[in-house]
Short mmCIF file of N, CA and C and ligand atoms in Angstrom, two decimals:
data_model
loop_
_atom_site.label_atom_id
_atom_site.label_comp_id
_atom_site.label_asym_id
_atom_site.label_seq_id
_atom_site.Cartn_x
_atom_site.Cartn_y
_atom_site.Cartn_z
N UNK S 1 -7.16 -28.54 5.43
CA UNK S 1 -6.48 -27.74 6.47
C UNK S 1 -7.41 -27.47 7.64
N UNK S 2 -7.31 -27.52 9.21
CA UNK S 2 -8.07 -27.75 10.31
C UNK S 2 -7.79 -26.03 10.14
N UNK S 3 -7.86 -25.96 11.74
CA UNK S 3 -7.85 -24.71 12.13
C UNK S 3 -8.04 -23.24 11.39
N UNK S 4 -9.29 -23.50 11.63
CA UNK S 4 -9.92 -22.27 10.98
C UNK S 4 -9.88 -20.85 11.67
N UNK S 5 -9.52 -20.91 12.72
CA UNK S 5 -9.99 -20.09 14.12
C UNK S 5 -8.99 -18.43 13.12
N UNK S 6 -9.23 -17.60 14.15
CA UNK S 6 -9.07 -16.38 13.87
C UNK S 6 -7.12 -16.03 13.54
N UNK S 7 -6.92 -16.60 14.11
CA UNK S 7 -5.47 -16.93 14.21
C UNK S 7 -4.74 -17.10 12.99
N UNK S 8 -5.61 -18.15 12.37
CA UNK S 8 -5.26 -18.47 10.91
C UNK S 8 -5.37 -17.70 9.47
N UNK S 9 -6.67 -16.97 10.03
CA UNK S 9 -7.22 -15.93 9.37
C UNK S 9 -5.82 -14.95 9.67
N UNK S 10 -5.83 -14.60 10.50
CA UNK S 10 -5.17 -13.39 10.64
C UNK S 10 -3.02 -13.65 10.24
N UNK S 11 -3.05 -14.45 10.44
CA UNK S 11 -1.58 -15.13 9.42
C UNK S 11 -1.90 -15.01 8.09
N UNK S 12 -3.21 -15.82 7.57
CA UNK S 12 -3.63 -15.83 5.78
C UNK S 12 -3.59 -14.11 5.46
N UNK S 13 -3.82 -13.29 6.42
CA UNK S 13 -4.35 -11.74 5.68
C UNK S 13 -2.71 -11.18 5.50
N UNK S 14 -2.27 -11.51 7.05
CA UNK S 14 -0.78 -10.95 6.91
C UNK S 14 -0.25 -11.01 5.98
N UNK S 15 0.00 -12.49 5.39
CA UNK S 15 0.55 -13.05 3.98
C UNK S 15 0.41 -12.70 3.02
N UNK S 16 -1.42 -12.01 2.46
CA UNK S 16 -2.09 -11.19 1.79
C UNK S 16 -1.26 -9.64 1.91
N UNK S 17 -1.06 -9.00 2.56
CA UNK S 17 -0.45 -7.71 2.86
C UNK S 17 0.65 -7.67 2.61
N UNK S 18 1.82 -8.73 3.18
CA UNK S 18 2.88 -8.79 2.63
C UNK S 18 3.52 -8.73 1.16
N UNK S 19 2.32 -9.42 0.71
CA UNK S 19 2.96 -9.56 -1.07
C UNK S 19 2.17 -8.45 -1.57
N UNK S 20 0.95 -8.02 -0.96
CA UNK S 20 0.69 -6.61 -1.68
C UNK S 20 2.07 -5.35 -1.25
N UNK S 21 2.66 -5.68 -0.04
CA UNK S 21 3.79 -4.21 0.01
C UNK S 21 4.74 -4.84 -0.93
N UNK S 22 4.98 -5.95 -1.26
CA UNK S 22 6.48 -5.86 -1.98
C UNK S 22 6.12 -6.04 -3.29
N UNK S 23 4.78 -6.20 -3.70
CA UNK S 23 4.45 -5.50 -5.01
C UNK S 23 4.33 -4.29 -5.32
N UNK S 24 3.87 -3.49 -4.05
CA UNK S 24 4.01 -1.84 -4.14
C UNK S 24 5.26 -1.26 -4.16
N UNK S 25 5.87 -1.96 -3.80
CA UNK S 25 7.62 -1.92 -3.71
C UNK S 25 8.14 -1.46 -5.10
N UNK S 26 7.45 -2.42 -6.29
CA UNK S 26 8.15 -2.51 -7.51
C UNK S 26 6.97 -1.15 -8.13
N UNK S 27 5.94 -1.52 -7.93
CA UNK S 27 4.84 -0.17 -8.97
C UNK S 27 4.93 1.45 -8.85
N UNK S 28 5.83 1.57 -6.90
CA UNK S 28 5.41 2.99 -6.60
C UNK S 28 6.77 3.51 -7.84
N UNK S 29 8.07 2.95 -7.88
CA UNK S 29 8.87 3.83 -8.84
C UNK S 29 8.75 4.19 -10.32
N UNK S 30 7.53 3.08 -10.92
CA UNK S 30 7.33 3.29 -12.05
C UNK S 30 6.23 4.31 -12.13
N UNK S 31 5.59 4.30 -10.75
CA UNK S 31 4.45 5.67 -11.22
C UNK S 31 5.38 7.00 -10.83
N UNK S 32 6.78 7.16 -9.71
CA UNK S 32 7.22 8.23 -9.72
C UNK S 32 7.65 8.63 -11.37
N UNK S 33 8.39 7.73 -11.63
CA UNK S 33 9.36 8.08 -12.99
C UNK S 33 7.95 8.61 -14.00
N UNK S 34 6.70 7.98 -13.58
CA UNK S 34 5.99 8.41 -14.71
C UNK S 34 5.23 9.79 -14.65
N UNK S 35 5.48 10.42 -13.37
CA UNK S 35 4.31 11.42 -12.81
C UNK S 35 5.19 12.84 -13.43
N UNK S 36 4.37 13.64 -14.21
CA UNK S 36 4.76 15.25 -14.01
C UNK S 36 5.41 16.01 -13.14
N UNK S 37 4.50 16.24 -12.40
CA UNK S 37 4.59 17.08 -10.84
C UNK S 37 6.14 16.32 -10.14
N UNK S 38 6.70 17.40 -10.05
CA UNK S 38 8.06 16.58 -9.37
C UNK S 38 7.13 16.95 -7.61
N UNK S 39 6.36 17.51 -7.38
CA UNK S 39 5.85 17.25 -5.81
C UNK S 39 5.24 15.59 -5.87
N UNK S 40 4.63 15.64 -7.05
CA UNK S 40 4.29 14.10 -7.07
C UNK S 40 5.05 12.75 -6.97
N UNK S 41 6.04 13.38 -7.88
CA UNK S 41 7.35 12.66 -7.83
C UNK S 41 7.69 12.09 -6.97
N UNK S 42 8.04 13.53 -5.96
CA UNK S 42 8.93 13.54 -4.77
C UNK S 42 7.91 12.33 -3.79
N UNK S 43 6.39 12.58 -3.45
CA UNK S 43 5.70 12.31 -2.72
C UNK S 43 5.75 10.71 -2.81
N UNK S 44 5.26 9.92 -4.01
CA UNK S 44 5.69 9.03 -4.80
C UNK S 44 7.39 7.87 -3.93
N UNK S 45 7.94 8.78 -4.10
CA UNK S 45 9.16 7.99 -4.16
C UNK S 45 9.61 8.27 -2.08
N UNK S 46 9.44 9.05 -1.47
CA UNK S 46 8.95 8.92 -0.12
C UNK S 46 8.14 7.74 0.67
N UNK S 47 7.41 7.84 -0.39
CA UNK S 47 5.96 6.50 0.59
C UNK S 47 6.91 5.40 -0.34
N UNK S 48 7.72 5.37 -1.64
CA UNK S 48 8.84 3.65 -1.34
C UNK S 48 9.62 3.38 -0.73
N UNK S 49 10.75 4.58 -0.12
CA UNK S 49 11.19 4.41 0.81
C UNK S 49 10.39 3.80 2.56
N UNK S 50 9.18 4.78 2.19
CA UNK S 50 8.14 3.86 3.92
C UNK S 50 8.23 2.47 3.76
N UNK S 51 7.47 2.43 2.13
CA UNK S 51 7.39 0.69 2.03
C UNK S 51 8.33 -0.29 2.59
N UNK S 52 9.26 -0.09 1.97
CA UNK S 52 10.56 -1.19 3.05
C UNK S 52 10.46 -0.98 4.24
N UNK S 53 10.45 -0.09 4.95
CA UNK S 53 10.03 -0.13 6.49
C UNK S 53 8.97 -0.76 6.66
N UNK S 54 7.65 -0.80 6.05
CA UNK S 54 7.15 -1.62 6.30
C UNK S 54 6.84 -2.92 6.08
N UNK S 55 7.57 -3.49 4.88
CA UNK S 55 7.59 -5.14 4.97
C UNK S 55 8.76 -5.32 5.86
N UNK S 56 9.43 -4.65 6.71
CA UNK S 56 10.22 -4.88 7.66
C UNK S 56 9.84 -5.04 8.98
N UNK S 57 8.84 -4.29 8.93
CA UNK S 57 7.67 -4.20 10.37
C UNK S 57 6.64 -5.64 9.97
N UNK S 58 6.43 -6.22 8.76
CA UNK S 58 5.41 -6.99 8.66
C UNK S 58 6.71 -8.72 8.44
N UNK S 59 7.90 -8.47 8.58
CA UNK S 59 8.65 -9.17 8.29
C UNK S 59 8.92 -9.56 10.27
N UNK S 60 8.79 -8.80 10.66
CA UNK S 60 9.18 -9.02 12.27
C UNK S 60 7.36 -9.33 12.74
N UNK S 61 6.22 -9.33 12.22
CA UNK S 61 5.40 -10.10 12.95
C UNK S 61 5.84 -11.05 12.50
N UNK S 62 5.79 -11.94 11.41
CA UNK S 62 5.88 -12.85 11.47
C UNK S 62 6.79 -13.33 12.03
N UNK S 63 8.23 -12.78 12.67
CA UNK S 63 8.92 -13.46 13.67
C UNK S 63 8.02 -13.55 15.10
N UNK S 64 7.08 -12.42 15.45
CA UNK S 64 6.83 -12.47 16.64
C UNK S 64 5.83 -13.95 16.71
N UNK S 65 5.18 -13.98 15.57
CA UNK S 65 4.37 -15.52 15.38
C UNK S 65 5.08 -16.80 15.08
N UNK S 66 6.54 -16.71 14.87
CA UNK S 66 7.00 -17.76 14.73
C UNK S 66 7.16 -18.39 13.42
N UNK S 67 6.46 -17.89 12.47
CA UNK S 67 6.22 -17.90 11.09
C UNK S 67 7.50 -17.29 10.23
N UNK S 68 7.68 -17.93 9.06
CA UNK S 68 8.43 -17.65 8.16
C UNK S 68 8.00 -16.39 7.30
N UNK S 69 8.08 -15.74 7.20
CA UNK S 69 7.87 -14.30 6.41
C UNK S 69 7.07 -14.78 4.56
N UNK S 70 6.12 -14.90 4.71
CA UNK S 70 5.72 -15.64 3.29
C UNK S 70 4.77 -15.02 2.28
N UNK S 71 4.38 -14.04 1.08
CA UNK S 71 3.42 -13.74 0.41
C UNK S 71 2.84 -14.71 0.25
N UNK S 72 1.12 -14.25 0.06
CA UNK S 72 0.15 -15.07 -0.61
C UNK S 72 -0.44 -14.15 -1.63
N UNK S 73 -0.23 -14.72 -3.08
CA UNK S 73 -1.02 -13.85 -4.24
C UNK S 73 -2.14 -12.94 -3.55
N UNK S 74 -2.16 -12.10 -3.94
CA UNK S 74 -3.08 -10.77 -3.50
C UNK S 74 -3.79 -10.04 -4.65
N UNK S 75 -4.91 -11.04 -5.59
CA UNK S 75 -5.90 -11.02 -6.68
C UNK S 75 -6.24 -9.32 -6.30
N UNK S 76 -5.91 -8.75 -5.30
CA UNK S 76 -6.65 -7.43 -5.05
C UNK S 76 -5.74 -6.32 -5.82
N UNK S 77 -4.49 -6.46 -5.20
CA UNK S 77 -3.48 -5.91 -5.73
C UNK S 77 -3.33 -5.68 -6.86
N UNK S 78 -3.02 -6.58 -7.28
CA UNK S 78 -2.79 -7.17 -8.52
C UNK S 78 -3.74 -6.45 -9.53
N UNK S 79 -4.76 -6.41 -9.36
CA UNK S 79 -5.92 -5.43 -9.88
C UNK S 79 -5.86 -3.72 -9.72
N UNK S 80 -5.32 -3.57 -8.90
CA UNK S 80 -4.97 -2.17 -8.39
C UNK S 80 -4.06 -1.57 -9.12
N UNK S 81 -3.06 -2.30 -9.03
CA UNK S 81 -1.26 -1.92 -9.80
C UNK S 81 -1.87 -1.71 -11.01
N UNK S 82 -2.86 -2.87 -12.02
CA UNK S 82 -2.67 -3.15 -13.39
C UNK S 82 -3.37 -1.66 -13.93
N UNK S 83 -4.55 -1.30 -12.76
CA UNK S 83 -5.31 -0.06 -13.29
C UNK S 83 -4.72 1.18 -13.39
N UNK S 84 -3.57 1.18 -12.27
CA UNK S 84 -2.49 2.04 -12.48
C UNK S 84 -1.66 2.07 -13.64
N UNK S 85 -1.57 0.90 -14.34
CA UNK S 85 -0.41 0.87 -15.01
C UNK S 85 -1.16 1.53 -16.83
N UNK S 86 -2.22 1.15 -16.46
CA UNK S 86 -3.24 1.46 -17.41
C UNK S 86 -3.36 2.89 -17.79
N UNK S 87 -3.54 3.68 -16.47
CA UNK S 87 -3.46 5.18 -16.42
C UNK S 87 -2.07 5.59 -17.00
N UNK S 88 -1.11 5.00 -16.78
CA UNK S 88 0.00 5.26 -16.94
C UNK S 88 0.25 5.64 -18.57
N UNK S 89 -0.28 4.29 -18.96
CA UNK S 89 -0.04 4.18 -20.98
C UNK S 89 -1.03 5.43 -21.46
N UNK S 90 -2.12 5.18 -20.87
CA UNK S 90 -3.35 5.79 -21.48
C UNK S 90 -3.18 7.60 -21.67
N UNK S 91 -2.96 7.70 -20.45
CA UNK S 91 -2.56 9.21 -20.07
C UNK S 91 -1.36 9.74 -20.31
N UNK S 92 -0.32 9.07 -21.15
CA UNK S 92 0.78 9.69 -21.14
C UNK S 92 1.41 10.82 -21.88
N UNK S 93 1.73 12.20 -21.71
CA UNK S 93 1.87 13.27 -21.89
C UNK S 93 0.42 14.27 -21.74
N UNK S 94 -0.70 13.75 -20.92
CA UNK S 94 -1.87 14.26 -21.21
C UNK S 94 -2.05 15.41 -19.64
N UNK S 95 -2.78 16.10 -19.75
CA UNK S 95 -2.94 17.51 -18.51
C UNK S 95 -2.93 16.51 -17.37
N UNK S 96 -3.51 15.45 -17.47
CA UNK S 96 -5.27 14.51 -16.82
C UNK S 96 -4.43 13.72 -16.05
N UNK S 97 -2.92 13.22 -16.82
CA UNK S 97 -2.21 11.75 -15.98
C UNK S 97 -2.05 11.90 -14.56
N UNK S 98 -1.14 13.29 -13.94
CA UNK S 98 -1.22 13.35 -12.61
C UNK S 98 -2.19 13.14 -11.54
N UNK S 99 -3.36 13.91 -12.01
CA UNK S 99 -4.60 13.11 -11.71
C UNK S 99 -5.18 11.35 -11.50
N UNK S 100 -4.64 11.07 -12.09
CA UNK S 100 -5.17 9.66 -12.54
C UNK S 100 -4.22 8.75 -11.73
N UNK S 101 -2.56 9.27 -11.98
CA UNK S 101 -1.92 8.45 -10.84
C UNK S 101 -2.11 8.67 -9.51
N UNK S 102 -3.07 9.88 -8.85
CA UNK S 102 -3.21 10.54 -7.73
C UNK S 102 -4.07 9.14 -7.21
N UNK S 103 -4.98 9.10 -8.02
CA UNK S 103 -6.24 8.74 -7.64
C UNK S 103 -5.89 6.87 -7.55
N UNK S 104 -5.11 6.64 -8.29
CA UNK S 104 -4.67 5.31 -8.88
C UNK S 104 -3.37 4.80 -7.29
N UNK S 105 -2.69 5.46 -7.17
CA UNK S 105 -1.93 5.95 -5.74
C UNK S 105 -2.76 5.47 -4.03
N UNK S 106 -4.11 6.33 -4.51
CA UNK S 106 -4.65 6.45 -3.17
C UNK S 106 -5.57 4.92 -3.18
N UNK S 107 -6.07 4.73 -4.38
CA UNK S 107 -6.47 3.35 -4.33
C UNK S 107 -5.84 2.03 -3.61
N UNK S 108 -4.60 2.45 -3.56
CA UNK S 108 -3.22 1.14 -3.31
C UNK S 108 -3.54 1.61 -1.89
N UNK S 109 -2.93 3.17 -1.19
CA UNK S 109 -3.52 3.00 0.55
C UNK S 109 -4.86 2.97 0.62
N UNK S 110 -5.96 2.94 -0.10
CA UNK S 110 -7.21 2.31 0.80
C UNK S 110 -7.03 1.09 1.01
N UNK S 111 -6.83 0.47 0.04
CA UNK S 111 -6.89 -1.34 -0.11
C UNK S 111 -5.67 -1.37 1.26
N UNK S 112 -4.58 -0.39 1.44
CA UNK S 112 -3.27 -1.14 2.46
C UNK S 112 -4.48 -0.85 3.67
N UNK S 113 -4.76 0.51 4.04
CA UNK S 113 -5.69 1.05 4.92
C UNK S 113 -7.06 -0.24 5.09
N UNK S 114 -7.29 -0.45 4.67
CA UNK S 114 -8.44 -1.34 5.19
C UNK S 114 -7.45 -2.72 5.61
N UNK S 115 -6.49 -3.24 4.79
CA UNK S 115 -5.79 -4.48 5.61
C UNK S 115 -5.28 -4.10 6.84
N UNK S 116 -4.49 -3.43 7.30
CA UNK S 116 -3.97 -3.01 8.54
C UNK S 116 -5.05 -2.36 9.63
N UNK S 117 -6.27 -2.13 9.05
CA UNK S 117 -6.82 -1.68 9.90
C UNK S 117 -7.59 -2.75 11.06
N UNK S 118 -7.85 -3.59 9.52
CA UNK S 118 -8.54 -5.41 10.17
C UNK S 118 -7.29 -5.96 11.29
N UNK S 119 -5.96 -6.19 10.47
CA UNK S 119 -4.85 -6.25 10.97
C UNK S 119 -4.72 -5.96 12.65
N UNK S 120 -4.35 -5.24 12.50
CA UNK S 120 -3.93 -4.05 14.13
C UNK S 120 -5.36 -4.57 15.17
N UNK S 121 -6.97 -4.98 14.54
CA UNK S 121 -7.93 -5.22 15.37
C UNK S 121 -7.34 -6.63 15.95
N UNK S 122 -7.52 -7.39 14.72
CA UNK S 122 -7.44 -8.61 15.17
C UNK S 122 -5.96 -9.31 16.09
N UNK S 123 -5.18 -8.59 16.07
CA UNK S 123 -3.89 -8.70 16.42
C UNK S 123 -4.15 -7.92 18.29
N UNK S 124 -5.05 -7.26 18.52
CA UNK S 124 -5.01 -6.68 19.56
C UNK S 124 -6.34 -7.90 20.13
N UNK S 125 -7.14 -8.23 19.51
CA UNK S 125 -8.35 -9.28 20.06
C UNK S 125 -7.49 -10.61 20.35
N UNK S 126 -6.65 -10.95 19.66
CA UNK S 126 -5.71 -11.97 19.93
C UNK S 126 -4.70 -11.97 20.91
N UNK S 127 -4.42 -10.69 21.72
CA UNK S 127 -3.71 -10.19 22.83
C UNK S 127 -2.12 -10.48 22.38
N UNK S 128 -2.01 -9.75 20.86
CA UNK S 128 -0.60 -9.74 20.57
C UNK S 128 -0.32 -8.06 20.22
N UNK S 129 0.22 -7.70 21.46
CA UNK S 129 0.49 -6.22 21.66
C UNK S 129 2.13 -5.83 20.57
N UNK S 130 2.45 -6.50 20.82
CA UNK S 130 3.41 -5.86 19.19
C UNK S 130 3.21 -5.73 18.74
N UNK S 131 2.72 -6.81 18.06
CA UNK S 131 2.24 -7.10 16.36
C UNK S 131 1.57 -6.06 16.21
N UNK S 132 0.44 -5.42 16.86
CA UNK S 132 -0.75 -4.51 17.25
C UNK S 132 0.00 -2.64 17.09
N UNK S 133 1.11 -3.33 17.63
CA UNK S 133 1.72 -2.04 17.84
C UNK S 133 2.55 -1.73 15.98
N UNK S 134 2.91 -3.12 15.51
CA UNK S 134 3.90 -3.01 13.73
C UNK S 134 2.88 -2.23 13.22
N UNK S 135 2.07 -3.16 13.52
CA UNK S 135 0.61 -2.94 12.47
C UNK S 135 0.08 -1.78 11.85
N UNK S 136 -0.17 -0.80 13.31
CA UNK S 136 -0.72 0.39 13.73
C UNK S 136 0.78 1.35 12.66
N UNK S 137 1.51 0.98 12.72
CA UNK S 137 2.60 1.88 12.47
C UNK S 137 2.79 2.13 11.01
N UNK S 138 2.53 0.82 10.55
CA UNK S 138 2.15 0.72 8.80
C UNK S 138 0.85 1.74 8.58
N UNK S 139 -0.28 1.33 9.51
CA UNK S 139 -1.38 1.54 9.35
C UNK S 139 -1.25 3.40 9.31
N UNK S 140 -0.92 3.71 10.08
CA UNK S 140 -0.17 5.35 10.08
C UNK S 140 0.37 6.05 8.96
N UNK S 141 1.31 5.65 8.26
CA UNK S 141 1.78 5.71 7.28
C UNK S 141 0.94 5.65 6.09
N UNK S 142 0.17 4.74 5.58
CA UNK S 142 -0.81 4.63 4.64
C UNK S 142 -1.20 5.78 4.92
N UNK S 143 -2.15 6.06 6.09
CA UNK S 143 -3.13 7.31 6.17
C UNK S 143 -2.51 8.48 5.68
N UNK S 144 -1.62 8.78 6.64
CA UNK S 144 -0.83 10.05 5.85
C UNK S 144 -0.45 10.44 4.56
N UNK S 145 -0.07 8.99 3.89
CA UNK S 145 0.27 9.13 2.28
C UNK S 145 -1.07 9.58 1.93
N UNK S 146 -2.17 8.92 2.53
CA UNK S 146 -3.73 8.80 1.80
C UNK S 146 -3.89 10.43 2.00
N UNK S 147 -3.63 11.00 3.03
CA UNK S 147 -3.93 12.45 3.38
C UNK S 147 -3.02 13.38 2.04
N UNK S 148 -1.64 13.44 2.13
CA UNK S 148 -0.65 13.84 1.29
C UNK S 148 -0.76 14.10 0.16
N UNK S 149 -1.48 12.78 -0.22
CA UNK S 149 -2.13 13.25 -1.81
C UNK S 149 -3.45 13.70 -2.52
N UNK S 150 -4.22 13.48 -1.42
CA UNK S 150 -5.00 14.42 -1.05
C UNK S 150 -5.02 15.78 -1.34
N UNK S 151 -4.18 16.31 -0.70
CA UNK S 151 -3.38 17.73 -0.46
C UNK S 151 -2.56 18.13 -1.65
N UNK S 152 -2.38 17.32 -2.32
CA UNK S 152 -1.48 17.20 -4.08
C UNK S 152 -2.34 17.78 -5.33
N UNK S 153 -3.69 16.80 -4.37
CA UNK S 153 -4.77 17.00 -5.94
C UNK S 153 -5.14 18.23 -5.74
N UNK S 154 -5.59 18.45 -4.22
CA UNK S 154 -6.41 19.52 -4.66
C UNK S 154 -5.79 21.05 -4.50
N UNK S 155 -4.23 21.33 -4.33
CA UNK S 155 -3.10 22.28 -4.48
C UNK S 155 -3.20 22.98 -6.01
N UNK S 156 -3.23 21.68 -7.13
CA UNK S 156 -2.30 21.86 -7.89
C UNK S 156 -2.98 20.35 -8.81
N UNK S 157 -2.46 19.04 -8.66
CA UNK S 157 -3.01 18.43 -9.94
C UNK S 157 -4.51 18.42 -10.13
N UNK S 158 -5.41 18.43 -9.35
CA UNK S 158 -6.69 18.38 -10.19
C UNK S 158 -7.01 19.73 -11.26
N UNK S 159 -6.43 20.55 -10.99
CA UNK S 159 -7.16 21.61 -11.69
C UNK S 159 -5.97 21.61 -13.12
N UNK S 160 -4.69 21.04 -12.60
CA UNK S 160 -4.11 20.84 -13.91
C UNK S 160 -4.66 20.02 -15.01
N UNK S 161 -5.71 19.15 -14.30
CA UNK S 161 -6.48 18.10 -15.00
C UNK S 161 -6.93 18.44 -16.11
N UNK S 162 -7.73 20.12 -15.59
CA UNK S 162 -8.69 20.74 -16.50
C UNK S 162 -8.12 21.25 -17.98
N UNK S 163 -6.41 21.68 -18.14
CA UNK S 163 -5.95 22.37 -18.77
C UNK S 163 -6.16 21.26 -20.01
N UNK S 164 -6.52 21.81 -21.35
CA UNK S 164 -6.63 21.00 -22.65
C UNK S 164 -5.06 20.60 -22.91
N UNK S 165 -4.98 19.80 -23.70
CA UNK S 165 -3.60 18.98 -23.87
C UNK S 165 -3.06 19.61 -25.29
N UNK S 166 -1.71 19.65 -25.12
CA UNK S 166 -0.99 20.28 -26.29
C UNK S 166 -0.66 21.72 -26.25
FE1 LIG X 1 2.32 0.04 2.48
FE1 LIG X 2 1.04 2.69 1.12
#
């Protein structure tokens, strides 16, 4: 395959991002249904509703590029979800789980947070002011969830963490 240039890169990452949101698509309802805290719950099942907005925003760059809307396996993801899913079995009925999906949660927006952040650069160095503009908008969203739960743990689940089980 020629064209290595930045361009290509920055289609390959898109593709990367894409199949990580519509894998987050399927994991965020199994960690709502699994979380205690109905604030968690609630919080949880909010940022899946964002998600479709945003493979909808990442579904229209690739119209603005001309490109077919396409995942590329995302080995990152994929690693992310499974550790979640892990917390999930491991912790179940325990003080500690809310915690663990908090933390397991915010892992998924760093990993989105660092793609969109590359994203939104390279999309603005490339002088594609939409795309720059989808990007940024996803990129928004992550943060806030990243903030939100934040504000979850340290309210209310971390210290539920502490309580002994049973
Ligand atoms: Fe996302
Ligand atoms: Fe997210």
């Amino acid at each position: 395959m020629p064209d290595k240039t930045l361009d290509r890169l920055f289609l390959e990452t898109l593709k990367d991002v894409y199949y990580a949101e519509r894998k987050i698509l399927k994991a965020l309802p199994k960690m709502a249904r699994g979380a205690e805290s109905p604030k968690l719950k609630a919080a949880l099942e909010k940022h899946r509703d964002e998600t479709e907005g945003q493979v909808k925003r990442l579904q229209e760059v690739f119209e603005l590029l001309g490109k077919r809307a396409q995942g590329k396996t995302c080995d990152a993801i994929e690693g992310i979800v499974a550790e979640g899913e892990e917390i999930l079995e491991e912790f179940k009925g325990e003080p500690a789980l809310d915690a663990g999906l908090v933390a397991a949660a915010q892992a998924v927006e760093h990993y989105e947070i660092s793609r969109y952040g590359t994203l939104k650069r390279w999309a603005e160095v490339l002088g594609m002011k939409d795309a720059a503009k989808l990007l940024d908008a996803n990129l928004q969203e992550e943060i806030k969830t990243d903030q939100d739960l934040t504000a979850l743990a340290d309210a209310s689940v971390n210290q539920r963490a502490l309580e002994k089980a049973g």
